[in-house]
PDB file of C-alpha atoms in Angstrom:
ATOM      1  CA  UNK A   1    -102.418 -36.412 -17.089  1.00 41.00           C
ATOM      2  CA  UNK A   2    -100.718 -33.694 -15.049  1.00 45.00           C
ATOM      3  CA  UNK A   3     -97.257 -35.207 -15.649  1.00 50.00           C
ATOM      4  CA  UNK A   4     -97.879 -35.359 -19.382  1.00 56.00           C
ATOM      5  CA  UNK A   5     -98.448 -31.597 -19.438  1.00 55.00           C
ATOM      6  CA  UNK A   6     -95.015 -30.811 -18.011  1.00 64.00           C
ATOM      7  CA  UNK A   7     -92.833 -29.572 -20.921  1.00 91.00           C
ATOM      8  CA  UNK A   8     -89.992 -31.821 -21.993  1.00 94.00           C
ATOM      9  CA  UNK A   9     -87.481 -29.067 -21.173  1.00 96.00           C
ATOM     10  CA  UNK A  10     -88.291 -29.335 -17.461  1.00 96.00           C
ATOM     11  CA  UNK A  11     -87.745 -33.091 -17.441  1.00 95.00           C
ATOM     12  CA  UNK A  12     -84.367 -32.778 -19.134  1.00 97.00           C
ATOM     13  CA  UNK A  13     -83.302 -29.858 -16.922  1.00 98.00           C
ATOM     14  CA  UNK A  14     -84.342 -31.632 -13.727  1.00 97.00           C
ATOM     15  CA  UNK A  15     -82.533 -34.816 -14.730  1.00 98.00           C
ATOM     16  CA  UNK A  16     -79.327 -32.928 -15.591  1.00 98.00           C
ATOM     17  CA  UNK A  17     -79.492 -30.942 -12.347  1.00 98.00           C
ATOM     18  CA  UNK A  18     -79.902 -34.090 -10.226  1.00 98.00           C
ATOM     19  CA  UNK A  19     -77.185 -36.054 -12.029  1.00 98.00           C
ATOM     20  CA  UNK A  20     -74.512 -33.348 -11.877  1.00 98.00           C
ATOM     21  CA  UNK A  21     -75.418 -32.358  -8.307  1.00 98.00           C
ATOM     22  CA  UNK A  22     -75.191 -35.899  -6.953  1.00 98.00           C
ATOM     23  CA  UNK A  23     -72.229 -37.024  -9.093  1.00 98.00           C
ATOM     24  CA  UNK A  24     -70.160 -33.944 -10.003  1.00 98.00           C
ATOM     25  CA  UNK A  25     -67.106 -36.149 -10.514  1.00 98.00           C
ATOM     26  CA  UNK A  26     -68.624 -37.242 -13.846  1.00 98.00           C
ATOM     27  CA  UNK A  27     -67.130 -34.079 -15.323  1.00 98.00           C
ATOM     28  CA  UNK A  28     -63.632 -34.933 -14.115  1.00 98.00           C
ATOM     29  CA  UNK A  29     -63.827 -38.519 -15.297  1.00 98.00           C
ATOM     30  CA  UNK A  30     -64.977 -37.635 -18.817  1.00 98.00           C
ATOM     31  CA  UNK A  31     -62.455 -34.811 -19.203  1.00 98.00           C
ATOM     32  CA  UNK A  32     -59.786 -37.123 -17.820  1.00 98.00           C
ATOM     33  CA  UNK A  33     -60.327 -39.428 -20.807  1.00 97.00           C
ATOM     34  CA  UNK A  34     -59.032 -36.635 -23.072  1.00 97.00           C
ATOM     35  CA  UNK A  35     -56.111 -35.640 -20.842  1.00 98.00           C
ATOM     36  CA  UNK A  36     -52.581 -37.041 -20.886  1.00 96.00           C
ATOM     37  CA  UNK A  37     -50.300 -36.031 -17.973  1.00 94.00           C
ATOM     38  CA  UNK A  38     -47.302 -34.163 -19.256  1.00 90.00           C
ATOM     39  CA  UNK A  39     -48.756 -33.421 -22.688  1.00 92.00           C
ATOM     40  CA  UNK A  40     -52.182 -31.987 -21.907  1.00 95.00           C
ATOM     41  CA  UNK A  41     -55.512 -32.433 -23.653  1.00 97.00           C
ATOM     42  CA  UNK A  42     -55.411 -34.503 -26.828  1.00 95.00           C
ATOM     43  CA  UNK A  43     -57.812 -32.267 -28.756  1.00 94.00           C
ATOM     44  CA  UNK A  44     -55.216 -29.534 -29.061  1.00 89.00           C
ATOM     45  CA  UNK A  45     -52.992 -31.718 -31.237  1.00 90.00           C
ATOM     46  CA  UNK A  46     -55.372 -32.514 -34.119  1.00 90.00           C
ATOM     47  CA  UNK A  47     -56.114 -30.287 -37.110  1.00 93.00           C
ATOM     48  CA  UNK A  48     -59.631 -31.660 -37.594  1.00 95.00           C
ATOM     49  CA  UNK A  49     -60.496 -30.626 -34.034  1.00 96.00           C
ATOM     50  CA  UNK A  50     -59.323 -27.098 -34.759  1.00 95.00           C
ATOM     51  CA  UNK A  51     -61.367 -26.975 -37.981  1.00 96.00           C
ATOM     52  CA  UNK A  52     -64.528 -27.998 -36.133  1.00 97.00           C
ATOM     53  CA  UNK A  53     -63.746 -25.463 -33.414  1.00 97.00           C
ATOM     54  CA  UNK A  54     -63.427 -22.681 -35.998  1.00 97.00           C
ATOM     55  CA  UNK A  55     -66.690 -23.713 -37.701  1.00 97.00           C
ATOM     56  CA  UNK A  56     -68.647 -22.049 -34.876  1.00 97.00           C
ATOM     57  CA  UNK A  57     -67.823 -18.683 -36.440  1.00 97.00           C
ATOM     58  CA  UNK A  58     -69.390 -19.709 -39.749  1.00 97.00           C
ATOM     59  CA  UNK A  59     -72.438 -21.191 -38.047  1.00 98.00           C
ATOM     60  CA  UNK A  60     -72.941 -17.834 -36.304  1.00 98.00           C
ATOM     61  CA  UNK A  61     -72.661 -15.918 -39.569  1.00 98.00           C
ATOM     62  CA  UNK A  62     -75.052 -18.327 -41.294  1.00 98.00           C
ATOM     63  CA  UNK A  63     -77.604 -17.977 -38.488  1.00 98.00           C
ATOM     64  CA  UNK A  64     -77.440 -14.176 -38.598  1.00 97.00           C
ATOM     65  CA  UNK A  65     -77.789 -14.106 -42.385  1.00 97.00           C
ATOM     66  CA  UNK A  66     -80.742 -16.491 -42.302  1.00 95.00           C
ATOM     67  CA  UNK A  67     -82.643 -14.343 -39.815  1.00 94.00           C
ATOM     68  CA  UNK A  68     -81.790 -11.083 -41.585  1.00 94.00           C
ATOM     69  CA  UNK A  69     -82.740 -12.388 -45.037  1.00 91.00           C
ATOM     70  CA  UNK A  70     -86.080 -13.713 -43.818  1.00 90.00           C
ATOM     71  CA  UNK A  71     -86.860 -10.528 -41.924  1.00 89.00           C
ATOM     72  CA  UNK A  72     -85.814  -8.179 -44.737  1.00 87.00           C
ATOM     73  CA  UNK A  73     -87.523 -10.316 -47.370  1.00 82.00           C
ATOM     74  CA  UNK A  74     -90.819 -10.191 -45.511  1.00 78.00           C
ATOM     75  CA  UNK A  75     -91.000  -6.444 -46.204  1.00 78.00           C
ATOM     76  CA  UNK A  76     -90.439  -6.866 -49.947  1.00 73.00           C
ATOM     77  CA  UNK A  77     -93.191  -6.989 -52.526  1.00 63.00           C
ATOM     78  CA  UNK A  78     -94.188 -10.478 -53.486  1.00 57.00           C
ATOM     79  CA  UNK A  79     -93.131 -12.032 -50.166  1.00 56.00           C
ATOM     80  CA  UNK A  80     -96.547 -11.439 -48.596  1.00 54.00           C
ATOM     81  CA  UNK A  81     -94.996 -10.024 -45.471  1.00 51.00           C
ATOM     82  CA  UNK A  82     -97.717 -10.795 -42.941  1.00 55.00           C
ATOM     83  CA  UNK A  83     -96.667 -11.173 -39.301  1.00 57.00           C
ATOM     84  CA  UNK A  84     -96.286 -14.955 -39.147  1.00 61.00           C
ATOM     85  CA  UNK A  85     -93.751 -14.788 -41.982  1.00 72.00           C
ATOM     86  CA  UNK A  86     -92.141 -11.610 -40.698  1.00 78.00           C
ATOM     87  CA  UNK A  87     -92.184 -13.023 -37.188  1.00 91.00           C
ATOM     88  CA  UNK A  88     -90.053 -15.986 -38.244  1.00 93.00           C
ATOM     89  CA  UNK A  89     -87.119 -13.758 -39.169  1.00 93.00           C
ATOM     90  CA  UNK A  90     -87.536 -11.677 -36.008  1.00 95.00           C
ATOM     91  CA  UNK A  91     -87.786 -14.824 -33.870  1.00 97.00           C
ATOM     92  CA  UNK A  92     -84.642 -16.375 -35.318  1.00 97.00           C
ATOM     93  CA  UNK A  93     -82.643 -13.199 -34.758  1.00 97.00           C
ATOM     94  CA  UNK A  94     -83.935 -12.621 -31.237  1.00 98.00           C
ATOM     95  CA  UNK A  95     -83.458 -16.238 -30.181  1.00 98.00           C
ATOM     96  CA  UNK A  96     -79.857 -16.015 -31.421  1.00 98.00           C
ATOM     97  CA  UNK A  97     -79.199 -12.754 -29.588  1.00 98.00           C
ATOM     98  CA  UNK A  98     -80.942 -13.737 -26.365  1.00 98.00           C
ATOM     99  CA  UNK A  99     -79.833 -17.393 -26.180  1.00 98.00           C
ATOM    100  CA  UNK A 100     -76.222 -17.852 -27.345  1.00 98.00           C
ATOM    101  CA  UNK A 101     -75.652 -14.095 -27.143  1.00 98.00           C
ATOM    102  CA  UNK A 102     -77.050 -12.754 -23.884  1.00 98.00           C
ATOM    103  CA  UNK A 103     -77.852 -15.769 -21.723  1.00 98.00           C
ATOM    104  CA  UNK A 104     -74.787 -17.863 -22.556  1.00 98.00           C
ATOM    105  CA  UNK A 105     -71.990 -15.406 -23.371  1.00 97.00           C
ATOM    106  CA  UNK A 106     -73.298 -12.271 -21.679  1.00 97.00           C
ATOM    107  CA  UNK A 107     -74.484 -13.708 -18.356  1.00 97.00           C
ATOM    108  CA  UNK A 108     -73.455 -17.273 -17.508  1.00 98.00           C
ATOM    109  CA  UNK A 109     -69.923 -17.294 -18.936  1.00 97.00           C
ATOM    110  CA  UNK A 110     -69.179 -13.890 -17.435  1.00 96.00           C
ATOM    111  CA  UNK A 111     -70.615 -14.268 -13.940  1.00 96.00           C
ATOM    112  CA  UNK A 112     -70.691 -17.959 -12.961  1.00 97.00           C
ATOM    113  CA  UNK A 113     -66.953 -18.041 -12.253  1.00 97.00           C
ATOM    114  CA  UNK A 114     -66.268 -21.705 -12.997  1.00 98.00           C
ATOM    115  CA  UNK A 115     -62.696 -22.548 -13.994  1.00 98.00           C
ATOM    116  CA  UNK A 116     -62.120 -24.389 -17.253  1.00 98.00           C
ATOM    117  CA  UNK A 117     -60.790 -27.975 -17.213  1.00 98.00           C
ATOM    118  CA  UNK A 118     -57.268 -26.989 -18.265  1.00 97.00           C
ATOM    119  CA  UNK A 119     -57.200 -24.496 -15.378  1.00 97.00           C
ATOM    120  CA  UNK A 120     -58.048 -26.906 -12.557  1.00 98.00           C
ATOM    121  CA  UNK A 121     -55.543 -28.750 -10.368  1.00 97.00           C
ATOM    122  CA  UNK A 122     -56.741 -32.145 -11.595  1.00 97.00           C
ATOM    123  CA  UNK A 123     -55.426 -31.343 -15.079  1.00 98.00           C
ATOM    124  CA  UNK A 124     -52.243 -29.465 -14.315  1.00 95.00           C
ATOM    125  CA  UNK A 125     -53.724 -26.047 -13.488  1.00 97.00           C
ATOM    126  CA  UNK A 126     -53.964 -24.067 -10.274  1.00 96.00           C
ATOM    127  CA  UNK A 127     -57.703 -23.545  -9.901  1.00 97.00           C
ATOM    128  CA  UNK A 128     -60.211 -25.538  -7.873  1.00 97.00           C
ATOM    129  CA  UNK A 129     -62.798 -27.707  -9.592  1.00 98.00           C
ATOM    130  CA  UNK A 130     -66.389 -26.763  -8.748  1.00 98.00           C
ATOM    131  CA  UNK A 131     -69.624 -28.613  -9.598  1.00 98.00           C
ATOM    132  CA  UNK A 132     -71.638 -27.261 -12.504  1.00 98.00           C
ATOM    133  CA  UNK A 133     -74.488 -25.675 -10.535  1.00 97.00           C
ATOM    134  CA  UNK A 134     -72.291 -24.119  -7.871  1.00 97.00           C
ATOM    135  CA  UNK A 135     -71.338 -20.477  -8.598  1.00 96.00           C
ATOM    136  CA  UNK A 136     -67.661 -19.837  -7.935  1.00 97.00           C
ATOM    137  CA  UNK A 137     -64.969 -17.171  -8.120  1.00 96.00           C
ATOM    138  CA  UNK A 138     -62.194 -19.155  -9.795  1.00 96.00           C
ATOM    139  CA  UNK A 139     -62.467 -17.338 -13.105  1.00 95.00           C
ATOM    140  CA  UNK A 140     -62.885 -13.619 -13.754  1.00 92.00           C
ATOM    141  CA  UNK A 141     -64.273 -13.564 -17.298  1.00 93.00           C
ATOM    142  CA  UNK A 142     -65.168 -15.841 -20.243  1.00 95.00           C
ATOM    143  CA  UNK A 143     -65.402 -18.833 -17.922  1.00 97.00           C
ATOM    144  CA  UNK A 144     -66.270 -22.495 -18.330  1.00 98.00           C
ATOM    145  CA  UNK A 145     -69.988 -22.528 -17.490  1.00 98.00           C
ATOM    146  CA  UNK A 146     -71.565 -22.748 -20.054  1.00 98.00           C
ATOM    147  CA  UNK A 147     -70.129 -23.605 -23.492  1.00 98.00           C
ATOM    148  CA  UNK A 148     -70.396 -20.761 -25.986  1.00 98.00           C
ATOM    149  CA  UNK A 149     -69.275 -22.839 -28.975  1.00 98.00           C
ATOM    150  CA  UNK A 150     -71.870 -25.499 -28.223  1.00 98.00           C
ATOM    151  CA  UNK A 151     -74.548 -22.826 -27.876  1.00 98.00           C
ATOM    152  CA  UNK A 152     -74.299 -21.685 -31.495  1.00 98.00           C
ATOM    153  CA  UNK A 153     -74.658 -25.295 -32.623  1.00 98.00           C
ATOM    154  CA  UNK A 154     -77.631 -25.942 -30.364  1.00 98.00           C
ATOM    155  CA  UNK A 155     -79.303 -22.744 -31.619  1.00 98.00           C
ATOM    156  CA  UNK A 156     -80.278 -24.470 -34.868  1.00 98.00           C
ATOM    157  CA  UNK A 157     -83.039 -26.277 -32.989  1.00 98.00           C
ATOM    158  CA  UNK A 158     -84.860 -22.910 -33.131  1.00 98.00           C
ATOM    159  CA  UNK A 159     -85.737 -23.663 -36.761  1.00 97.00           C
ATOM    160  CA  UNK A 160     -88.174 -26.256 -35.483  1.00 96.00           C
ATOM    161  CA  UNK A 161     -89.903 -23.668 -33.301  1.00 96.00           C
ATOM    162  CA  UNK A 162     -90.254 -21.307 -36.264  1.00 94.00           C
ATOM    163  CA  UNK A 163     -91.515 -24.089 -38.557  1.00 93.00           C
ATOM    164  CA  UNK A 164     -93.330 -26.655 -36.352  1.00 92.00           C
ATOM    165  CA  UNK A 165     -93.385 -29.259 -39.140  1.00 91.00           C
ATOM    166  CA  UNK A 166     -89.583 -29.409 -38.850  1.00 93.00           C
ATOM    167  CA  UNK A 167     -89.574 -29.611 -35.064  1.00 94.00           C
ATOM    168  CA  UNK A 168     -87.859 -32.947 -34.500  1.00 95.00           C
ATOM    169  CA  UNK A 169     -85.580 -32.687 -37.518  1.00 97.00           C
ATOM    170  CA  UNK A 170     -84.384 -29.280 -36.313  1.00 98.00           C
ATOM    171  CA  UNK A 171     -83.903 -30.657 -32.794  1.00 97.00           C
ATOM    172  CA  UNK A 172     -81.757 -33.450 -34.230  1.00 98.00           C
ATOM    173  CA  UNK A 173     -79.731 -30.927 -36.245  1.00 98.00           C
ATOM    174  CA  UNK A 174     -79.176 -28.717 -33.205  1.00 98.00           C
ATOM    175  CA  UNK A 175     -78.147 -31.659 -31.052  1.00 98.00           C
ATOM    176  CA  UNK A 176     -75.752 -32.882 -33.734  1.00 98.00           C
ATOM    177  CA  UNK A 177     -74.042 -29.518 -34.252  1.00 98.00           C
ATOM    178  CA  UNK A 178     -73.989 -28.526 -30.585  1.00 98.00           C
ATOM    179  CA  UNK A 179     -72.928 -31.968 -29.460  1.00 98.00           C
ATOM    180  CA  UNK A 180     -70.070 -32.101 -31.962  1.00 98.00           C
ATOM    181  CA  UNK A 181     -68.794 -28.669 -30.950  1.00 98.00           C
ATOM    182  CA  UNK A 182     -69.196 -29.649 -27.304  1.00 98.00           C
ATOM    183  CA  UNK A 183     -67.191 -32.846 -27.794  1.00 98.00           C
ATOM    184  CA  UNK A 184     -64.413 -30.820 -29.398  1.00 98.00           C
ATOM    185  CA  UNK A 185     -64.336 -28.363 -26.498  1.00 98.00           C
ATOM    186  CA  UNK A 186     -64.165 -31.198 -23.968  1.00 98.00           C
ATOM    187  CA  UNK A 187     -61.299 -32.788 -25.905  1.00 98.00           C
ATOM    188  CA  UNK A 188     -59.492 -29.424 -25.921  1.00 98.00           C
ATOM    189  CA  UNK A 189     -59.905 -28.945 -22.184  1.00 98.00           C
ATOM    190  CA  UNK A 190     -62.013 -25.861 -22.766  1.00 98.00           C
ATOM    191  CA  UNK A 191     -65.227 -27.129 -21.175  1.00 98.00           C
ATOM    192  CA  UNK A 192     -66.632 -29.869 -18.984  1.00 98.00           C
ATOM    193  CA  UNK A 193     -69.424 -32.140 -20.187  1.00 98.00           C
ATOM    194  CA  UNK A 194     -71.922 -30.372 -17.914  1.00 98.00           C
ATOM    195  CA  UNK A 195     -71.005 -27.044 -19.530  1.00 98.00           C
ATOM    196  CA  UNK A 196     -72.181 -28.476 -22.833  1.00 98.00           C
ATOM    197  CA  UNK A 197     -75.400 -29.966 -21.452  1.00 98.00           C
ATOM    198  CA  UNK A 198     -76.427 -26.812 -19.622  1.00 98.00           C
ATOM    199  CA  UNK A 199     -75.541 -24.751 -22.686  1.00 98.00           C
ATOM    200  CA  UNK A 200     -78.112 -26.836 -24.537  1.00 98.00           C
ATOM    201  CA  UNK A 201     -80.678 -26.209 -21.821  1.00 98.00           C
ATOM    202  CA  UNK A 202     -80.007 -22.448 -21.787  1.00 98.00           C
ATOM    203  CA  UNK A 203     -80.390 -22.119 -25.552  1.00 98.00           C
ATOM    204  CA  UNK A 204     -83.377 -24.441 -25.797  1.00 98.00           C
ATOM    205  CA  UNK A 205     -85.191 -22.871 -22.848  1.00 97.00           C
ATOM    206  CA  UNK A 206     -84.663 -19.330 -24.130  1.00 98.00           C
ATOM    207  CA  UNK A 207     -85.896 -20.270 -27.604  1.00 98.00           C
ATOM    208  CA  UNK A 208     -88.967 -22.086 -26.235  1.00 97.00           C
ATOM    209  CA  UNK A 209     -89.943 -19.131 -24.038  1.00 97.00           C
ATOM    210  CA  UNK A 210     -89.502 -16.651 -26.880  1.00 97.00           C
ATOM    211  CA  UNK A 211     -91.474 -18.879 -29.265  1.00 96.00           C
ATOM    212  CA  UNK A 212     -94.317 -19.077 -26.727  1.00 95.00           C
ATOM    213  CA  UNK A 213     -94.474 -15.263 -26.610  1.00 95.00           C
ATOM    214  CA  UNK A 214     -94.398 -14.993 -30.404  1.00 95.00           C
ATOM    215  CA  UNK A 215     -97.131 -17.609 -30.837  1.00 93.00           C
ATOM    216  CA  UNK A 216     -99.387 -15.834 -28.346  1.00 93.00           C
ATOM    217  CA  UNK A 217     -98.963 -12.657 -30.376  1.00 91.00           C
ATOM    218  CA  UNK A 218     -99.690 -14.481 -33.630  1.00 89.00           C
ATOM    219  CA  UNK A 219     -96.159 -13.854 -34.921  1.00 90.00           C
ATOM    220  CA  UNK A 220     -95.262 -17.531 -35.349  1.00 92.00           C
ATOM    221  CA  UNK A 221     -97.221 -20.490 -36.747  1.00 87.00           C
ATOM    222  CA  UNK A 222     -99.063 -22.370 -34.033  1.00 82.00           C
ATOM    223  CA  UNK A 223     -97.602 -25.672 -32.910  1.00 75.00           C
ATOM    224  CA  UNK A 224     -99.743 -28.695 -33.728  1.00 62.00           C
ATOM    225  CA  UNK A 225    -101.359 -30.137 -30.605  1.00 53.00           C
TER     226      UNK A 225
END
């Protein structure tokens, strides 16, 4: 019974931490599948890859507009702007700002110091490869750990925390969008596979914690037990 009460996030995080701590070379092997000596990473040569890469900007704009519209609309007559409805807009905006914004781009990418795949010696660069969970000093700013593009895709799982009836559908949507953007970044040599996985964990964990606070305050619908 005790094990069943441990949130799913902890199981996924623990599994990822063990796997990439014991076998850090997984990152090099997967990135190596997208790398051709002498010509670089294959993802940089395909237009469709670039289009998917650029779609992160539009996903960010769409997420911001969704949160703003819901929040602003909750104050308008006829929208019955009680806190659970108003809280949904506030939650979506805050989870976007705190997850992909602060945690991913403001903290981890700026201070973890992990070199990107195209920067490491294994793929024609001059930097040293470091395992995912090992802080380094091989990059000064906007570094590899974790993936910012993936984060905005994974953020869409937050819809399932705002509307519990959509929980698993929103999780599937977030995994699809974040995973696709992550695959593109790996193919471009911009991120390792672990950067994508821990981006997912950072966004998901931040959203879950924020949703727990909002539910305790009565600002989000309660999750069905």
